GROMACS .gro file of N, CA, C and O in nm:
model
  452
    1MET      N    1   0.710  -1.442  -0.487
    1MET     CA    2   0.674  -1.423  -0.626
    1MET      C    3   0.675  -1.274  -0.663
    1MET      O    4   0.710  -1.237  -0.772
    2LEU      N    5   0.635  -1.188  -0.568
    2LEU     CA    6   0.635  -1.044  -0.596
    2LEU      C    7   0.775  -0.987  -0.578
    2LEU      O    8   0.856  -1.044  -0.506
    3PRO      N    9   0.803  -0.873  -0.641
    3PRO     CA   10   0.935  -0.810  -0.619
    3PRO      C   11   0.955  -0.778  -0.471
    3PRO      O   12   0.858  -0.753  -0.398
    4PRO      N   13   1.080  -0.778  -0.422
    4PRO     CA   14   1.103  -0.752  -0.279
    4PRO      C   15   1.056  -0.613  -0.237
    4PRO      O   16   1.006  -0.594  -0.126
    5ARG      N   17   1.073  -0.513  -0.323
    5ARG     CA   18   1.025  -0.377  -0.292
    5ARG      C   19   0.919  -0.343  -0.395
    5ARG      O   20   0.947  -0.338  -0.515
    6LEU      N   21   0.796  -0.323  -0.350
    6LEU     CA   22   0.684  -0.299  -0.440
    6LEU      C   23   0.602  -0.182  -0.388
    6LEU      O   24   0.563  -0.178  -0.271
    7LEU      N   25   0.579  -0.085  -0.476
    7LEU     CA   26   0.499   0.033  -0.443
    7LEU      C   27   0.374   0.033  -0.529
    7LEU      O   28   0.370  -0.031  -0.633
    8TRP      N   29   0.273   0.108  -0.486
    8TRP     CA   30   0.152   0.123  -0.567
    8TRP      C   31   0.097   0.265  -0.550
    8TRP      O   32   0.087   0.315  -0.439
    9ARG      N   33   0.064   0.324  -0.664
    9ARG     CA   34  -0.002   0.454  -0.664
    9ARG      C   35  -0.124   0.441  -0.754
    9ARG      O   36  -0.115   0.394  -0.866
   10ASP      N   37  -0.237   0.487  -0.704
   10ASP     CA   38  -0.362   0.479  -0.780
   10ASP      C   39  -0.346   0.558  -0.910
   10ASP      O   40  -0.319   0.678  -0.906
   11PRO      N   41  -0.359   0.492  -1.024
   11PRO     CA   42  -0.338   0.563  -1.152
   11PRO      C   43  -0.456   0.650  -1.194
   11PRO      O   44  -0.445   0.723  -1.292
   12ARG      N   45  -0.566   0.644  -1.121
   12ARG     CA   46  -0.680   0.728  -1.156
   12ARG      C   47  -0.647   0.873  -1.121
   12ARG      O   48  -0.561   0.900  -1.038
   13PRO      N   49  -0.716   0.968  -1.181
   13PRO     CA   50  -0.681   1.109  -1.160
   13PRO      C   51  -0.684   1.156  -1.015
   13PRO      O   52  -0.606   1.238  -0.974
   14ILE      N   53  -0.774   1.102  -0.934
   14ILE     CA   54  -0.783   1.143  -0.793
   14ILE      C   55  -0.724   1.031  -0.708
   14ILE      O   56  -0.776   0.920  -0.709
   15PRO      N   57  -0.616   1.057  -0.634
   15PRO     CA   58  -0.559   0.950  -0.551
   15PRO      C   59  -0.663   0.894  -0.453
   15PRO      O   60  -0.746   0.968  -0.400
   16ARG      N   61  -0.655   0.766  -0.431
   16ARG     CA   62  -0.754   0.691  -0.354
   16ARG      C   63  -0.766   0.737  -0.209
   16ARG      O   64  -0.874   0.747  -0.156
   17LEU      N   65  -0.655   0.764  -0.142
   17LEU     CA   66  -0.660   0.794   0.001
   17LEU      C   67  -0.668   0.943   0.032
   17LEU      O   68  -0.700   0.980   0.144
   18ASN      N   69  -0.636   1.028  -0.063
   18ASN     CA   70  -0.631   1.170  -0.034
   18ASN      C   71  -0.661   1.245  -0.162
   18ASN      O   72  -0.589   1.234  -0.260
   19ARG      N   73  -0.765   1.323  -0.163
   19ARG     CA   74  -0.809   1.390  -0.285
   19ARG      C   75  -0.721   1.509  -0.323
   19ARG      O   76  -0.737   1.565  -0.428
   20ARG      N   77  -0.627   1.549  -0.239
   20ARG     CA   78  -0.546   1.667  -0.266
   20ARG      C   79  -0.402   1.638  -0.301
   20ARG      O   80  -0.337   1.716  -0.366
   21GLU      N   81  -0.348   1.529  -0.253
   21GLU     CA   82  -0.205   1.504  -0.269
   21GLU      C   83  -0.180   1.362  -0.318
   21GLU      O   84  -0.254   1.270  -0.283
   22PRO      N   85  -0.076   1.343  -0.400
   22PRO     CA   86  -0.044   1.207  -0.445
   22PRO      C   87  -0.007   1.117  -0.326
   22PRO      O   88   0.064   1.158  -0.236
   23VAL      N   89  -0.057   0.994  -0.331
   23VAL     CA   90  -0.033   0.897  -0.225
   23VAL      C   91   0.025   0.771  -0.287
   23VAL      O   92  -0.036   0.712  -0.376
   24THR      N   93   0.142   0.730  -0.241
   24THR     CA   94   0.203   0.604  -0.282
   24THR      C   95   0.206   0.513  -0.161
   24THR      O   96   0.242   0.555  -0.051
   25VAL      N   97   0.165   0.388  -0.180
   25VAL     CA   98   0.160   0.290  -0.071
   25VAL      C   99   0.272   0.190  -0.090
   25VAL      O  100   0.292   0.138  -0.201
   26ILE      N  101   0.347   0.161   0.017
   26ILE     CA  102   0.449   0.056   0.013
   26ILE      C  103   0.378  -0.076   0.036
   26ILE      O  104   0.325  -0.102   0.144
   27VAL      N  105   0.373  -0.159  -0.067
   27VAL     CA  106   0.308  -0.289  -0.056
   27VAL      C  107   0.402  -0.388   0.012
   27VAL      O  108   0.360  -0.463   0.100
   28SER      N  109   0.527  -0.390  -0.030
   28SER     CA  110   0.624  -0.477   0.036
   28SER      C  111   0.762  -0.413   0.032
   28SER      O  112   0.794  -0.336  -0.060
   29ASP      N  113   0.840  -0.443   0.134
   29ASP     CA  114   0.975  -0.391   0.146
   29ASP      C  115   1.055  -0.495   0.224
   29ASP      O  116   1.005  -0.550   0.323
   30PRO      N  117   1.177  -0.524   0.182
   30PRO     CA  118   1.256  -0.629   0.251
   30PRO      C  119   1.279  -0.601   0.399
   30PRO      O  120   1.295  -0.693   0.477
   31GLY      N  121   1.279  -0.474   0.440
   31GLY     CA  122   1.304  -0.442   0.580
   31GLY      C  123   1.181  -0.445   0.668
   31GLY      O  124   1.191  -0.428   0.790
   32PHE      N  125   1.064  -0.468   0.610
   32PHE     CA  126   0.939  -0.467   0.687
   32PHE      C  127   0.909  -0.605   0.744
   32PHE      O  128   0.956  -0.707   0.692
   33HIS      N  129   0.827  -0.609   0.848
   33HIS     CA  130   0.782  -0.735   0.906
   33HIS      C  131   0.694  -0.808   0.804
   33HIS      O  132   0.608  -0.748   0.740
   34GLU      N  133   0.718  -0.937   0.789
   34GLU     CA  134   0.637  -1.020   0.699
   34GLU      C  135   0.536  -1.096   0.785
   34GLU      O  136   0.575  -1.185   0.860
   35PRO      N  137   0.408  -1.061   0.779
   35PRO     CA  138   0.311  -1.127   0.866
   35PRO      C  139   0.297  -1.274   0.832
   35PRO      O  140   0.307  -1.314   0.717
   36GLY      N  141   0.276  -1.354   0.935
   36GLY     CA  142   0.256  -1.497   0.917
   36GLY      C  143   0.124  -1.540   0.977
   36GLY      O  144   0.053  -1.460   1.039
   37GLY      N  145   0.092  -1.666   0.960
   37GLY     CA  146  -0.035  -1.718   1.009
   37GLY      C  147  -0.048  -1.714   1.161
   37GLY      O  148  -0.158  -1.712   1.214
   38ASP      N  149   0.066  -1.713   1.232
   38ASP     CA  150   0.059  -1.713   1.379
   38ASP      C  151   0.059  -1.571   1.437
   38ASP      O  152   0.054  -1.554   1.558
   39ASP      N  153   0.065  -1.469   1.350
   39ASP     CA  154   0.056  -1.330   1.399
   39ASP      C  155  -0.090  -1.297   1.429
   39ASP      O  156  -0.178  -1.325   1.349
   40HIS      N  157  -0.111  -1.239   1.545
   40HIS     CA  158  -0.247  -1.200   1.583
   40HIS      C  159  -0.254  -1.049   1.600
   40HIS      O  160  -0.298  -0.998   1.702
   41CYS      N  161  -0.207  -0.979   1.499
   41CYS     CA  162  -0.205  -0.833   1.504
   41CYS      C  163  -0.347  -0.780   1.486
   41CYS      O  164  -0.422  -0.830   1.404
   42SER      N  165  -0.380  -0.678   1.562
   42SER     CA  166  -0.516  -0.624   1.549
   42SER      C  167  -0.520  -0.472   1.541
   42SER      O  168  -0.623  -0.417   1.508
   43VAL      N  169  -0.408  -0.404   1.570
   43VAL     CA  170  -0.409  -0.258   1.567
   43VAL      C  171  -0.313  -0.210   1.459
   43VAL      O  172  -0.192  -0.232   1.468
   44PHE      N  173  -0.370  -0.148   1.355
   44PHE     CA  174  -0.292  -0.100   1.242
   44PHE      C  175  -0.324   0.046   1.216
   44PHE      O  176  -0.429   0.097   1.252
   45GLY      N  177  -0.234   0.112   1.149
   45GLY     CA  178  -0.255   0.247   1.100
   45GLY      C  179  -0.159   0.269   0.985
   45GLY      O  180  -0.081   0.180   0.950
   46TYR      N  181  -0.165   0.385   0.925
   46TYR     CA  182  -0.070   0.421   0.820
   46TYR      C  183   0.026   0.525   0.873
   46TYR      O  184  -0.013   0.616   0.947
   47VAL      N  185   0.152   0.511   0.835
   47VAL     CA  186   0.254   0.609   0.869
   47VAL      C  187   0.306   0.667   0.738
   47VAL      O  188   0.334   0.593   0.644
   48CYS      N  189   0.316   0.799   0.731
   48CYS     CA  190   0.372   0.865   0.614
   48CYS      C  191   0.523   0.871   0.635
   48CYS      O  192   0.572   0.947   0.718
   49GLN      N  193   0.596   0.791   0.558
   49GLN     CA  194   0.741   0.789   0.572
   49GLN      C  195   0.804   0.915   0.514
   49GLN      O  196   0.912   0.956   0.557
   50ALA      N  197   0.737   0.976   0.418
   50ALA     CA  198   0.792   1.099   0.360
   50ALA      C  199   0.793   1.213   0.461
   50ALA      O  200   0.880   1.300   0.456
   51HIS      N  201   0.699   1.212   0.555
   51HIS     CA  202   0.688   1.320   0.653
   51HIS      C  203   0.711   1.272   0.796
   51HIS      O  204   0.698   1.352   0.889
   52ASP      N  205   0.740   1.142   0.813
   52ASP     CA  206   0.774   1.085   0.943
   52ASP      C  207   0.668   1.112   1.049
   52ASP      O  208   0.698   1.160   1.159
   53ARG      N  209   0.543   1.079   1.015
   53ARG     CA  210   0.434   1.094   1.113
   53ARG      C  211   0.314   1.010   1.071
   53ARG      O  212   0.304   0.969   0.955
   54PRO      N  213   0.223   0.984   1.164
   54PRO     CA  214   0.103   0.908   1.128
   54PRO      C  215   0.025   0.980   1.019
   54PRO      O  216   0.025   1.103   1.011
   55TYR      N  217  -0.038   0.900   0.934
   55TYR     CA  218  -0.117   0.956   0.825
   55TYR      C  219  -0.264   0.932   0.853
   55TYR      O  220  -0.307   0.821   0.877
   56ARG      N  221  -0.339   1.041   0.853
   56ARG     CA  222  -0.484   1.034   0.862
   56ARG      C  223  -0.538   1.105   0.740
   56ARG      O  224  -0.479   1.202   0.694
   57HIS      N  225  -0.647   1.059   0.690
   57HIS     CA  226  -0.703   1.108   0.564
   57HIS      C  227  -0.700   1.261   0.557
   57HIS      O  228  -0.760   1.329   0.639
   58GLU      N  229  -0.626   1.313   0.461
   58GLU     CA  230  -0.615   1.456   0.432
   58GLU      C  231  -0.562   1.539   0.549
   58GLU      O  232  -0.588   1.658   0.559
   59SER      N  233  -0.484   1.477   0.639
   59SER     CA  234  -0.441   1.553   0.756
   59SER      C  235  -0.303   1.615   0.741
   59SER      O  236  -0.268   1.704   0.816
   60CYS      N  237  -0.224   1.567   0.646
   60CYS     CA  238  -0.084   1.609   0.640
   60CYS      C  239  -0.066   1.737   0.558
   60CYS      O  240  -0.008   1.834   0.603
   61ARG      N  241  -0.114   1.737   0.436
   61ARG     CA  242  -0.109   1.851   0.345
   61ARG      C  243   0.031   1.906   0.324
   61ARG      O  244   0.051   2.025   0.313
   62ASP      N  245   0.129   1.818   0.319
   62ASP     CA  246   0.267   1.860   0.297
   62ASP      C  247   0.326   1.802   0.170
   62ASP      O  248   0.445   1.779   0.161
   63GLY      N  249   0.242   1.775   0.071
   63GLY     CA  250   0.294   1.723  -0.054
   63GLY      C  251   0.278   1.573  -0.066
   63GLY      O  252   0.208   1.511   0.013
   64PRO      N  253   0.344   1.511  -0.164
   64PRO     CA  254   0.326   1.367  -0.189
   64PRO      C  255   0.359   1.282  -0.067
   64PRO      O  256   0.453   1.310   0.006
   65HIS      N  257   0.280   1.178  -0.047
   65HIS     CA  258   0.294   1.090   0.069
   65HIS      C  259   0.349   0.954   0.028
   65HIS      O  260   0.318   0.905  -0.081
   66LEU      N  261   0.426   0.892   0.115
   66LEU     CA  262   0.472   0.754   0.099
   66LEU      C  263   0.425   0.679   0.223
   66LEU      O  264   0.480   0.696   0.332
   67LEU      N  265   0.319   0.599   0.206
   67LEU     CA  266   0.255   0.537   0.321
   67LEU      C  267   0.300   0.394   0.343
   67LEU      O  268   0.315   0.317   0.247
   68ALA      N  269   0.319   0.360   0.468
   68ALA     CA  270   0.349   0.222   0.508
   68ALA      C  271   0.243   0.179   0.609
   68ALA      O  272   0.201   0.258   0.693
   69LEU      N  273   0.200   0.053   0.597
   69LEU     CA  274   0.112  -0.005   0.697
   69LEU      C  275   0.193  -0.023   0.824
   69LEU      O  276   0.304  -0.078   0.821
   70ASP      N  277   0.141   0.024   0.936
   70ASP     CA  278   0.215   0.020   1.062
   70ASP      C  279   0.138  -0.062   1.164
   70ASP      O  280   0.025  -0.028   1.199
   71CYS      N  281   0.200  -0.171   1.208
   71CYS     CA  282   0.141  -0.259   1.309
   71CYS      C  283   0.190  -0.213   1.447
   71CYS      O  284   0.309  -0.186   1.465
   72GLN      N  285   0.099  -0.207   1.542
   72GLN     CA  286   0.137  -0.163   1.676
   72GLN      C  287   0.242  -0.255   1.738
   72GLN      O  288   0.330  -0.210   1.811
   73ALA      N  289   0.238  -0.384   1.704
   73ALA     CA  290   0.332  -0.480   1.762
   73ALA      C  291   0.463  -0.488   1.686
   73ALA      O  292   0.569  -0.505   1.745
   74HIS      N  293   0.459  -0.477   1.551
   74HIS     CA  294   0.578  -0.505   1.469
   74HIS      C  295   0.634  -0.385   1.395
   74HIS      O  296   0.738  -0.396   1.332
   75GLY      N  297   0.567  -0.272   1.396
   75GLY     CA  298   0.612  -0.158   1.317
   75GLY      C  299   0.571  -0.174   1.172
   75GLY      O  300   0.470  -0.237   1.142
   76PRO      N  301   0.649  -0.120   1.078
   76PRO     CA  302   0.612  -0.131   0.937
   76PRO      C  303   0.596  -0.277   0.895
   76PRO      O  304   0.678  -0.362   0.929
   77GLU      N  305   0.488  -0.305   0.827
   77GLU     CA  306   0.453  -0.442   0.793
   77GLU      C  307   0.415  -0.452   0.647
   77GLU      O  308   0.346  -0.366   0.593
   78ASN      N  309   0.461  -0.558   0.581
   78ASN     CA  310   0.422  -0.584   0.443
   78ASN      C  311   0.274  -0.618   0.438
   78ASN      O  312   0.219  -0.676   0.532
   79MET      N  313   0.211  -0.584   0.328
   79MET     CA  314   0.071  -0.620   0.310
   79MET      C  315   0.054  -0.677   0.171
   79MET      O  316   0.131  -0.646   0.080
   80GLY      N  317  -0.045  -0.760   0.156
   80GLY     CA  318  -0.073  -0.813   0.023
   80GLY      C  319  -0.141  -0.708  -0.062
   80GLY      O  320  -0.200  -0.613  -0.009
   81PRO      N  321  -0.134  -0.722  -0.193
   81PRO     CA  322  -0.207  -0.628  -0.279
   81PRO      C  323  -0.356  -0.629  -0.245
   81PRO      O  324  -0.415  -0.735  -0.226
   82GLN      N  325  -0.413  -0.512  -0.234
   82GLN     CA  326  -0.553  -0.496  -0.198
   82GLN      C  327  -0.639  -0.502  -0.324
   82GLN      O  328  -0.590  -0.484  -0.435
   83PRO      N  329  -0.772  -0.524  -0.309
   83PRO     CA  330  -0.858  -0.534  -0.428
   83PRO      C  331  -0.846  -0.416  -0.523
   83PRO      O  332  -0.839  -0.435  -0.644
   84GLY      N  333  -0.840  -0.294  -0.471
   84GLY     CA  334  -0.827  -0.178  -0.560
   84GLY      C  335  -0.698  -0.180  -0.637
   84GLY      O  336  -0.693  -0.139  -0.753
   85MET      N  337  -0.591  -0.231  -0.574
   85MET     CA  338  -0.462  -0.239  -0.643
   85MET      C  339  -0.470  -0.340  -0.757
   85MET      O  340  -0.413  -0.320  -0.864
   86LEU      N  341  -0.541  -0.449  -0.733
   86LEU     CA  342  -0.551  -0.553  -0.835
   86LEU      C  343  -0.643  -0.510  -0.949
   86LEU      O  344  -0.629  -0.559  -1.061
   87LEU      N  345  -0.736  -0.420  -0.921
   87LEU     CA  346  -0.822  -0.369  -1.027
   87LEU      C  347  -0.748  -0.267  -1.113
   87LEU      O  348  -0.784  -0.245  -1.229
   88PHE      N  349  -0.646  -0.203  -1.056
   88PHE     CA  350  -0.568  -0.101  -1.129
   88PHE      C  351  -0.420  -0.136  -1.120
   88PHE      O  352  -0.341  -0.064  -1.061
   89PRO      N  353  -0.380  -0.249  -1.182
   89PRO     CA  354  -0.241  -0.296  -1.167
   89PRO      C  355  -0.139  -0.208  -1.234
   89PRO      O  356  -0.020  -0.219  -1.206
   90GLU      N  357  -0.182  -0.115  -1.320
   90GLU     CA  358  -0.085  -0.027  -1.383
   90GLU      C  359  -0.021   0.069  -1.283
   90GLU      O  360   0.076   0.138  -1.315
   91GLY      N  361  -0.071   0.072  -1.160
   91GLY     CA  362  -0.014   0.159  -1.058
   91GLY      C  363   0.106   0.099  -0.985
   91GLY      O  364   0.168   0.167  -0.903
   92PHE      N  365   0.138  -0.028  -1.010
   92PHE     CA  366   0.249  -0.092  -0.939
   92PHE      C  367   0.384  -0.046  -0.993
   92PHE      O  368   0.402  -0.027  -1.112
   93ASP      N  369   0.480  -0.029  -0.901
   93ASP     CA  370   0.616   0.006  -0.936
   93ASP      C  371   0.710  -0.084  -0.856
   93ASP      O  372   0.712  -0.074  -0.732
   94PRO      N  373   0.784  -0.175  -0.918
   94PRO     CA  374   0.791  -0.199  -1.062
   94PRO      C  375   0.664  -0.267  -1.111
   94PRO      O  376   0.593  -0.329  -1.032
   95PRO      N  377   0.636  -0.255  -1.242
   95PRO     CA  378   0.514  -0.318  -1.296
   95PRO      C  379   0.517  -0.469  -1.274
   95PRO      O  380   0.623  -0.532  -1.279
   96LEU      N  381   0.400  -0.526  -1.249
   96LEU     CA  382   0.391  -0.671  -1.231
   96LEU      C  383   0.375  -0.739  -1.367
   96LEU      O  384   0.305  -0.689  -1.454
   97SER      N  385   0.441  -0.852  -1.381
   97SER     CA  386   0.422  -0.932  -1.502
   97SER      C  387   0.284  -0.996  -1.498
   97SER      O  388   0.217  -0.997  -1.393
   98ASP      N  389   0.241  -1.050  -1.609
   98ASP     CA  390   0.110  -1.118  -1.612
   98ASP      C  391   0.107  -1.233  -1.512
   98ASP      O  392   0.007  -1.255  -1.444
   99ALA      N  393   0.218  -1.307  -1.501
   99ALA     CA  394   0.224  -1.419  -1.408
   99ALA      C  395   0.217  -1.371  -1.263
   99ALA      O  396   0.148  -1.430  -1.180
  100GLN      N  397   0.288  -1.262  -1.231
  100GLN     CA  398   0.285  -1.208  -1.094
  100GLN      C  399   0.146  -1.156  -1.060
  100GLN      O  400   0.096  -1.177  -0.949
  101LEU      N  401   0.082  -1.089  -1.155
  101LEU     CA  402  -0.053  -1.037  -1.131
  101LEU      C  403  -0.152  -1.151  -1.111
  101LEU      O  404  -0.236  -1.146  -1.021
  102ALA      N  405  -0.141  -1.255  -1.191
  102ALA     CA  406  -0.229  -1.372  -1.176
  102ALA      C  407  -0.208  -1.437  -1.040
  102ALA      O  408  -0.304  -1.476  -0.973
  103TRP      N  409  -0.081  -1.447  -0.997
  103TRP     CA  410  -0.051  -1.506  -0.866
  103TRP      C  411  -0.110  -1.421  -0.754
  103TRP      O  412  -0.171  -1.473  -0.661
  104ALA      N  413  -0.094  -1.289  -0.762
  104ALA     CA  414  -0.146  -1.199  -0.659
  104ALA      C  415  -0.298  -1.206  -0.652
  104ALA      O  416  -0.357  -1.207  -0.544
  105ARG      N  417  -0.363  -1.212  -0.767
  105ARG     CA  418  -0.510  -1.224  -0.769
  105ARG      C  419  -0.556  -1.356  -0.709
  105ARG      O  420  -0.654  -1.362  -0.637
  106ALA      N  421  -0.484  -1.464  -0.740
  106ALA     CA  422  -0.520  -1.595  -0.686
  106ALA      C  423  -0.499  -1.599  -0.535
  106ALA      O  424  -0.581  -1.654  -0.461
  107GLU      N  425  -0.387  -1.541  -0.487
  107GLU     CA  426  -0.358  -1.540  -0.343
  107GLU      C  427  -0.460  -1.460  -0.266
  107GLU      O  428  -0.502  -1.497  -0.158
  108GLY      N  429  -0.502  -1.347  -0.323
  108GLY     CA  430  -0.596  -1.259  -0.255
  108GLY      C  431  -0.741  -1.292  -0.281
  108GLY      O  432  -0.830  -1.234  -0.220
  109GLY      N  433  -0.766  -1.386  -0.370
  109GLY     CA  434  -0.903  -1.421  -0.402
  109GLY      C  435  -0.976  -1.307  -0.473
  109GLY      O  436  -1.098  -1.299  -0.468
  110ALA      N  437  -0.902  -1.218  -0.538
  110ALA     CA  438  -0.964  -1.104  -0.603
  110ALA      C  439  -1.021  -1.144  -0.738
  110ALA      O  440  -0.960  -1.220  -0.813
  111ASP      N  441  -1.138  -1.091  -0.766
  111ASP     CA  442  -1.202  -1.113  -0.896
  111ASP      C  443  -1.172  -0.993  -0.983
  111ASP      O  444  -1.218  -0.883  -0.952
  112PRO      N  445  -1.094  -1.009  -1.091
  112PRO     CA  446  -1.056  -0.894  -1.172
  112PRO      C  447  -1.171  -0.831  -1.249
  112PRO      O  448  -1.158  -0.725  -1.303
  113SER      N  449  -1.284  -0.898  -1.256
  113SER     CA  450  -1.396  -0.840  -1.333
  113SER      C  451  -1.486  -0.755  -1.248
  113SER      O  452  -1.480  -0.751  -1.130
   0.00000   0.00000   0.00000
């Protein structure tokens, strides 16, 4: 239901993950692992694809970041929209339609209020 390649950047003045530099999160990408119910992944981190290294809060300081969720077993992995993303849907690129946003909220059990 969601676009194959979906990015999100917090539209509030201070980026959510780093108070100094813009942070864009890759929500889904066709080349990433799509987690399923039988995946038992437990070790995750973020990788900054713009700088080709692990991302830790405010550790890079090399300009805008493009973050991907990185699973120790599968590498870059798609993730569902997180509650903060659903509260600020204007940050999605491409923008989600009303139907896509409703579907994402229903799938994630997010309460928009």
